[in-house]
mmCIF file of C-alpha atoms in Angstrom:
data_model
loop_
_atom_site.group_PDB
_atom_site.id
_atom_site.type_symbol
_atom_site.label_atom_id
_atom_site.label_comp_id
_atom_site.label_asym_id
_atom_site.label_seq_id
_atom_site.Cartn_x
_atom_site.Cartn_y
_atom_site.Cartn_z
ATOM 1 C CA MET A 1 52.281 -6.277 62.546
ATOM 2 C CA ILE A 2 51.063 -3.677 60.042
ATOM 3 C CA TYR A 3 48.379 -1.228 61.064
ATOM 4 C CA ILE A 4 45.812 -0.338 58.414
ATOM 5 C CA TYR A 5 43.938 2.936 58.909
ATOM 6 C CA ASP A 6 41.294 4.709 56.847
ATOM 7 C CA GLY A 7 43.630 7.276 55.284
ATOM 8 C CA THR A 8 42.444 10.168 57.436
ATOM 9 C CA TRP A 9 44.419 12.290 59.878
ATOM 10 C CA ASN A 10 42.280 11.081 62.792
ATOM 11 C CA GLY A 11 42.654 7.486 61.649
ATOM 12 C CA PHE A 12 46.416 7.820 61.544
ATOM 13 C CA LEU A 13 46.630 9.404 65.008
ATOM 14 C CA THR A 14 44.391 6.614 66.336
ATOM 15 C CA ALA A 15 46.951 4.129 65.000
ATOM 16 C CA VAL A 16 49.696 6.032 66.846
ATOM 17 C CA HIS A 17 47.575 5.835 70.025
ATOM 18 C CA HIS A 18 47.233 2.053 69.662
ATOM 19 C CA TYR A 19 50.978 1.737 69.077
ATOM 20 C CA TYR A 20 51.682 3.322 72.463
ATOM 21 C CA TYR A 21 48.913 1.744 74.515
ATOM 22 C CA ASP A 22 48.747 -1.740 72.971
ATOM 23 C CA ARG A 23 52.562 -2.049 72.860
ATOM 24 C CA GLU A 24 52.593 -4.076 69.662
ATOM 25 C CA ASN A 25 55.700 -4.416 67.520
ATOM 26 C CA ILE A 26 54.583 -2.801 64.283
ATOM 27 C CA THR A 27 56.625 -2.635 61.091
ATOM 28 C CA ASN A 28 54.440 -0.228 59.161
ATOM 29 C CA ILE A 29 51.306 1.926 59.200
ATOM 30 C CA GLU A 30 49.499 1.970 55.856
ATOM 31 C CA SER A 31 46.448 3.702 54.483
ATOM 32 C CA ALA A 32 43.623 1.420 53.385
ATOM 33 C CA LEU A 33 43.422 3.605 50.279
ATOM 34 C CA SER A 34 46.814 2.411 49.021
ATOM 35 C CA CYS A 35 47.512 -0.800 50.944
ATOM 36 C CA SER A 36 48.028 -4.073 49.053
ATOM 37 C CA PRO A 37 47.913 -6.844 51.696
ATOM 38 C CA ASN A 38 49.951 -9.992 51.199
ATOM 39 C CA LEU A 39 49.812 -13.464 52.766
ATOM 40 C CA ILE A 40 53.012 -13.067 54.758
ATOM 41 C CA ASP A 41 52.486 -9.979 56.899
ATOM 42 C CA GLU A 42 50.059 -9.735 59.794
ATOM 43 C CA TYR A 43 47.579 -6.889 59.596
ATOM 44 C CA ARG A 44 45.381 -5.087 62.082
ATOM 45 C CA GLU A 45 42.632 -2.736 60.980
ATOM 46 C CA ILE A 46 42.492 0.442 63.043
ATOM 47 C CA THR A 47 39.166 2.269 63.355
ATOM 48 C CA ALA A 48 39.401 6.039 63.624
ATOM 49 C CA ASP A 49 38.562 7.310 67.106
ATOM 50 C CA ILE A 50 38.328 11.066 67.548
ATOM 51 C CA ASP A 51 39.074 10.938 71.297
ATOM 52 C CA LYS A 52 42.217 8.871 70.803
ATOM 53 C CA ALA A 53 43.304 11.133 67.930
ATOM 54 C CA LYS A 54 42.820 14.285 70.020
ATOM 55 C CA ALA A 55 44.758 12.698 72.893
ATOM 56 C CA VAL A 56 47.730 12.112 70.579
ATOM 57 C CA GLU A 57 47.472 15.653 69.184
ATOM 58 C CA ASN A 58 47.491 17.078 72.684
ATOM 59 C CA ALA A 59 50.432 14.896 73.749
ATOM 60 C CA ILE A 60 52.494 16.112 70.767
ATOM 61 C CA ARG A 61 51.570 19.716 71.528
ATOM 62 C CA VAL A 62 52.488 19.425 75.222
ATOM 63 C CA LYS A 63 55.463 17.036 75.155
ATOM 64 C CA ILE A 64 57.078 18.348 71.967
ATOM 65 C CA SER A 65 55.675 21.629 70.632
ATOM 66 C CA TYR A 66 52.895 23.222 68.612
ATOM 67 C CA GLU A 67 55.400 23.773 65.799
ATOM 68 C CA SER A 68 56.165 20.054 65.719
ATOM 69 C CA LEU A 69 52.465 19.247 65.526
ATOM 70 C CA ASP A 70 52.195 21.599 62.563
ATOM 71 C CA ASN A 71 55.164 19.928 60.852
ATOM 72 C CA ILE A 72 53.682 16.486 61.468
ATOM 73 C CA LEU A 73 50.328 17.607 60.071
ATOM 74 C CA ARG A 74 51.921 19.015 56.914
ATOM 75 C CA CYS A 75 54.102 15.935 56.471
ATOM 76 C CA PHE A 76 51.017 13.729 56.726
ATOM 77 C CA PHE A 77 49.148 15.725 54.081
ATOM 78 C CA SER A 78 52.147 15.601 51.752
ATOM 79 C CA GLU A 79 50.797 12.129 50.888
ATOM 80 C CA ILE A 80 54.365 10.952 50.244
ATOM 81 C CA ALA A 81 54.636 7.178 50.520
ATOM 82 C CA GLY A 82 56.197 6.039 53.800
ATOM 83 C CA ARG A 83 55.350 9.192 55.722
ATOM 84 C CA GLU A 84 53.420 7.330 58.441
ATOM 85 C CA MET A 85 56.477 5.558 59.844
ATOM 86 C CA TRP A 86 58.585 8.703 59.399
ATOM 87 C CA ILE A 87 56.084 10.540 61.580
ATOM 88 C CA LEU A 88 55.895 7.758 64.160
ATOM 89 C CA ASN A 89 59.696 7.700 64.477
ATOM 90 C CA TYR A 90 59.687 11.497 64.771
ATOM 91 C CA ILE A 91 57.069 11.365 67.535
ATOM 92 C CA LYS A 92 59.029 8.704 69.417
ATOM 93 C CA LEU A 93 62.153 10.875 69.278
ATOM 94 C CA GLY A 94 60.191 14.015 70.141
ATOM 95 C CA PHE A 95 58.671 12.437 73.232
ATOM 96 C CA LYS A 96 62.219 11.730 74.437
ATOM 97 C CA ILE A 97 63.902 15.085 73.765
ATOM 98 C CA GLY A 98 61.034 17.590 73.549
ATOM 99 C CA SER A 99 60.894 20.819 71.577
ATOM 100 C CA LYS A 100 64.549 20.897 70.554
ATOM 101 C CA ILE A 101 63.843 18.169 68.004
ATOM 102 C CA ASP A 102 63.347 20.584 65.133
ATOM 103 C CA SER A 103 66.798 22.097 65.648
ATOM 104 C CA MET A 104 68.383 18.699 65.020
ATOM 105 C CA LEU A 105 68.727 19.194 61.288
ATOM 106 C CA GLY A 106 71.488 16.622 61.028
ATOM 107 C CA THR A 107 69.150 13.846 62.150
ATOM 108 C CA GLN A 108 67.492 11.839 59.399
ATOM 109 C CA THR A 109 64.448 11.122 61.572
ATOM 110 C CA VAL A 110 63.822 14.873 61.778
ATOM 111 C CA LEU A 111 64.539 15.553 58.111
ATOM 112 C CA ASP A 112 62.137 12.796 57.080
ATOM 113 C CA VAL A 113 59.329 14.921 58.513
ATOM 114 C CA LEU A 114 60.627 18.452 57.946
ATOM 115 C CA ILE A 115 61.369 18.076 54.224
ATOM 116 C CA PRO A 116 57.843 16.918 53.252
ATOM 117 C CA ALA A 117 56.388 19.500 55.648
ATOM 118 C CA ARG A 118 58.304 22.276 53.912
ATOM 119 C CA LYS A 119 57.179 21.053 50.492
ATOM 120 C CA VAL A 120 53.575 21.304 51.624
ATOM 121 C CA LYS A 121 54.155 24.726 53.170
ATOM 122 C CA SER A 122 55.852 25.980 50.004
ATOM 123 C CA GLU A 123 53.089 24.739 47.709
ATOM 124 C CA SER A 124 50.414 26.159 50.016
ATOM 125 C CA HIS A 125 52.118 29.564 49.918
ATOM 126 C CA LEU A 126 52.400 29.423 46.139
ATOM 127 C CA MET A 127 48.744 28.454 45.766
ATOM 128 C CA LEU A 128 47.608 31.464 47.813
ATOM 129 C CA GLY A 129 49.086 33.619 45.081
ATOM 130 C CA ILE A 130 47.995 31.777 41.945
ATOM 131 C CA LEU A 131 44.581 30.373 42.872
ATOM 132 C CA ARG A 132 41.963 31.891 40.547
ATOM 133 C CA PHE A 133 38.227 31.958 41.270
ATOM 134 C CA GLU A 134 35.794 31.943 38.358
ATOM 135 C CA LEU A 135 32.229 33.221 38.699
ATOM 136 C CA LEU A 136 29.711 30.574 37.663
ATOM 137 C CA GLU A 137 26.165 31.057 36.369
ATOM 138 C CA ASN A 138 24.772 30.291 39.843
ATOM 139 C CA ASN A 139 26.831 33.193 41.271
ATOM 140 C CA ILE A 140 29.215 30.890 43.127
ATOM 141 C CA TYR A 141 32.929 31.436 42.755
ATOM 142 C CA TYR A 142 34.733 28.252 41.755
ATOM 143 C CA ALA A 143 38.477 27.542 41.815
ATOM 144 C CA PRO A 144 39.762 24.219 40.445
ATOM 145 C CA ILE A 145 43.238 23.196 41.567
ATOM 146 C CA LYS A 146 45.520 20.181 41.036
ATOM 147 C CA PRO A 147 48.260 20.491 43.668
ATOM 148 C CA ASP A 148 51.036 17.964 44.162
ATOM 149 C CA HIS A 149 50.131 17.646 47.852
ATOM 150 C CA ASN A 150 46.863 17.637 49.761
ATOM 151 C CA ILE A 151 46.951 21.330 50.710
ATOM 152 C CA ILE A 152 43.296 22.349 50.720
ATOM 153 C CA THR A 153 43.147 22.168 54.531
ATOM 154 C CA PHE A 154 45.908 24.751 54.742
ATOM 155 C CA ILE A 155 44.740 27.252 52.120
ATOM 156 C CA ALA A 156 40.943 27.261 52.614
ATOM 157 C CA PRO A 157 40.993 29.243 55.923
ATOM 158 C CA HIS A 158 42.897 32.050 54.151
ATOM 159 C CA PHE A 159 40.111 32.465 51.571
ATOM 160 C CA LYS A 160 37.406 32.117 54.210
ATOM 161 C CA GLU A 161 38.833 35.214 55.870
ATOM 162 C CA ARG A 162 39.577 37.100 52.667
ATOM 163 C CA PHE A 163 36.333 36.367 50.789
ATOM 164 C CA ALA A 164 33.969 36.119 53.731
ATOM 165 C CA ASP A 165 31.170 37.889 51.824
ATOM 166 C CA GLN A 166 31.092 35.457 48.874
ATOM 167 C CA ASN A 167 29.950 31.908 48.231
ATOM 168 C CA TRP A 168 32.851 29.894 46.889
ATOM 169 C CA VAL A 169 34.235 26.451 46.232
ATOM 170 C CA ILE A 170 37.863 25.382 46.034
ATOM 171 C CA HIS A 171 37.967 22.062 44.233
ATOM 172 C CA ASP A 172 40.974 19.746 44.299
ATOM 173 C CA ILE A 173 40.208 17.909 41.064
ATOM 174 C CA LYS A 174 42.992 15.392 41.541
ATOM 175 C CA ARG A 175 41.626 14.122 44.875
ATOM 176 C CA LYS A 176 37.905 14.933 44.397
ATOM 177 C CA LEU A 177 38.168 17.016 47.550
ATOM 178 C CA ALA A 178 36.473 20.388 47.977
ATOM 179 C CA ALA A 179 36.232 23.266 50.421
ATOM 180 C CA LEU A 180 32.764 24.857 50.291
ATOM 181 C CA TYR A 181 31.913 28.196 51.918
ATOM 182 C CA ASN A 182 28.448 29.820 52.121
ATOM 183 C CA LYS A 183 29.266 33.152 53.833
ATOM 184 C CA LYS A 184 28.775 31.493 57.229
ATOM 185 C CA ASN A 185 30.281 28.047 57.389
ATOM 186 C CA MET A 186 33.011 26.167 55.588
ATOM 187 C CA ILE A 187 33.284 22.427 55.141
ATOM 188 C CA ILE A 188 36.000 20.324 53.547
ATOM 189 C CA SER A 189 34.832 17.009 52.194
ATOM 190 C CA TYR A 190 35.401 14.437 49.487
ATOM 191 C CA MET A 191 32.734 14.823 46.827
ATOM 192 C CA ASP A 192 32.128 14.419 43.133
ATOM 193 C CA LEU A 193 31.620 17.811 41.516
ATOM 194 C CA ALA A 194 31.184 16.577 37.985
ATOM 195 C CA ASP A 195 28.289 18.904 37.076
ATOM 196 C CA ILE A 196 29.893 22.304 37.396
ATOM 197 C CA PRO A 197 27.699 25.107 35.936
ATOM 198 C CA ASP A 198 29.063 27.154 33.042
ATOM 199 C CA ARG A 199 30.991 30.327 33.673
ATOM 200 C CA HIS A 200 28.938 33.480 34.139
ATOM 201 C CA ALA A 201 28.852 35.828 31.133
ATOM 202 C CA ASP A 202 30.563 38.518 33.203
ATOM 203 C CA GLU A 203 33.354 36.091 34.063
ATOM 204 C CA LEU A 204 34.113 35.465 30.404
ATOM 205 C CA LYS A 205 34.131 39.195 29.754
ATOM 206 C CA PHE A 206 36.488 39.946 32.645
ATOM 207 C CA GLN A 207 38.800 37.090 31.707
ATOM 208 C CA SER A 208 39.025 38.489 28.201
ATOM 209 C CA LEU A 209 39.813 41.950 29.575
ATOM 210 C CA TRP A 210 42.455 40.538 31.913
ATOM 211 C CA LYS A 211 44.158 38.556 29.117
ATOM 212 C CA ASN A 212 44.142 41.636 26.902
ATOM 213 C CA TYR A 213 45.642 43.729 29.699
ATOM 214 C CA PHE A 214 48.312 41.127 30.438
ATOM 215 C CA LYS A 215 49.207 40.917 26.762
ATOM 216 C CA HIS A 216 49.599 44.659 26.296
ATOM 217 C CA ILE A 217 51.599 45.457 29.443
ATOM 218 C CA ALA A 218 54.159 42.781 28.608
ATOM 219 C CA ILE A 219 57.445 44.056 27.209
ATOM 220 C CA LYS A 220 58.322 41.523 24.547
ATOM 221 C CA SER A 221 62.075 42.044 24.845
ATOM 222 C CA ARG A 222 61.898 41.200 28.550
ATOM 223 C CA ILE A 223 59.732 38.079 28.369
ATOM 224 C CA ASN A 224 61.736 35.338 30.054
ATOM 225 C CA PRO A 225 59.909 31.955 30.111
ATOM 226 C CA LYS A 226 62.785 30.311 31.978
ATOM 227 C CA LEU A 227 62.501 32.804 34.820
ATOM 228 C CA GLN A 228 58.698 32.488 34.809
ATOM 229 C CA LYS A 229 59.035 28.727 35.265
ATOM 230 C CA GLN A 230 61.362 29.295 38.212
ATOM 231 C CA PHE A 231 58.778 31.479 39.949
ATOM 232 C CA ILE A 232 55.767 29.350 38.987
ATOM 233 C CA PRO A 233 56.439 25.806 37.687
ATOM 234 C CA LYS A 234 54.726 25.174 34.369
ATOM 235 C CA ARG A 235 52.432 22.485 35.790
ATOM 236 C CA TYR A 236 50.545 25.280 37.591
ATOM 237 C CA TRP A 237 50.087 27.489 34.525
ATOM 238 C CA LYS A 238 46.760 25.898 33.603
ATOM 239 C CA GLN A 239 45.313 27.620 36.668
ATOM 240 C CA LEU A 240 46.361 31.062 35.457
ATOM 241 C CA THR A 241 43.839 32.946 33.373
ATOM 242 C CA GLU A 242 46.572 34.898 31.608
ATOM 243 C CA LYS A 243 48.259 31.654 30.472
ATOM 244 C CA ASN A 244 45.162 30.062 28.926
#
């Protein structure tokens, strides 16, 4: 049996709930967004249920630990293929041995979750430092990003706290996912933001000043592109004003 869910966190946790309560022998859990059904396997479509999802979240928090729930969440949003069964196996082990699971670094079941989780945590931390907002003509600050993992859930709260007095949008172009904040509330939703207004005239002026400043403080004899790539991989440079 293969469970098919809607690709969301709540949909996935609902599938985990059905695994425990329906006691079916499942071989995989797959997102409907990437699943390619065949004629051999048996499939069951799982409908997201917020109550069932919250029950699983609470069980992980109580029976394992809050830290484990955080690792599971980050692993899920890594979007690495196969993560659903890695997480299910991790939960099954965690329910047996409790909070000491994350100290078992020699266990593949644990590493399968911790390694993707750390990749997401590392990219989220990096993005907090390199994300650049641009002022648009409608006086909304806009930051386009193209992260490897689905990290917008983890970074948006940081900017909500730091730029609470501004209207802003963080737009994951790769996934057509955006965090929108209007000085009061923040929402994260899939949406098509194709018609982005032009940059504000002041933004262009300040970007020019910043590039000029960056150029003139650089000591040519000490420019080390190899070291720069180690600190910030080149695929992220398009987000940096000083590199464009």
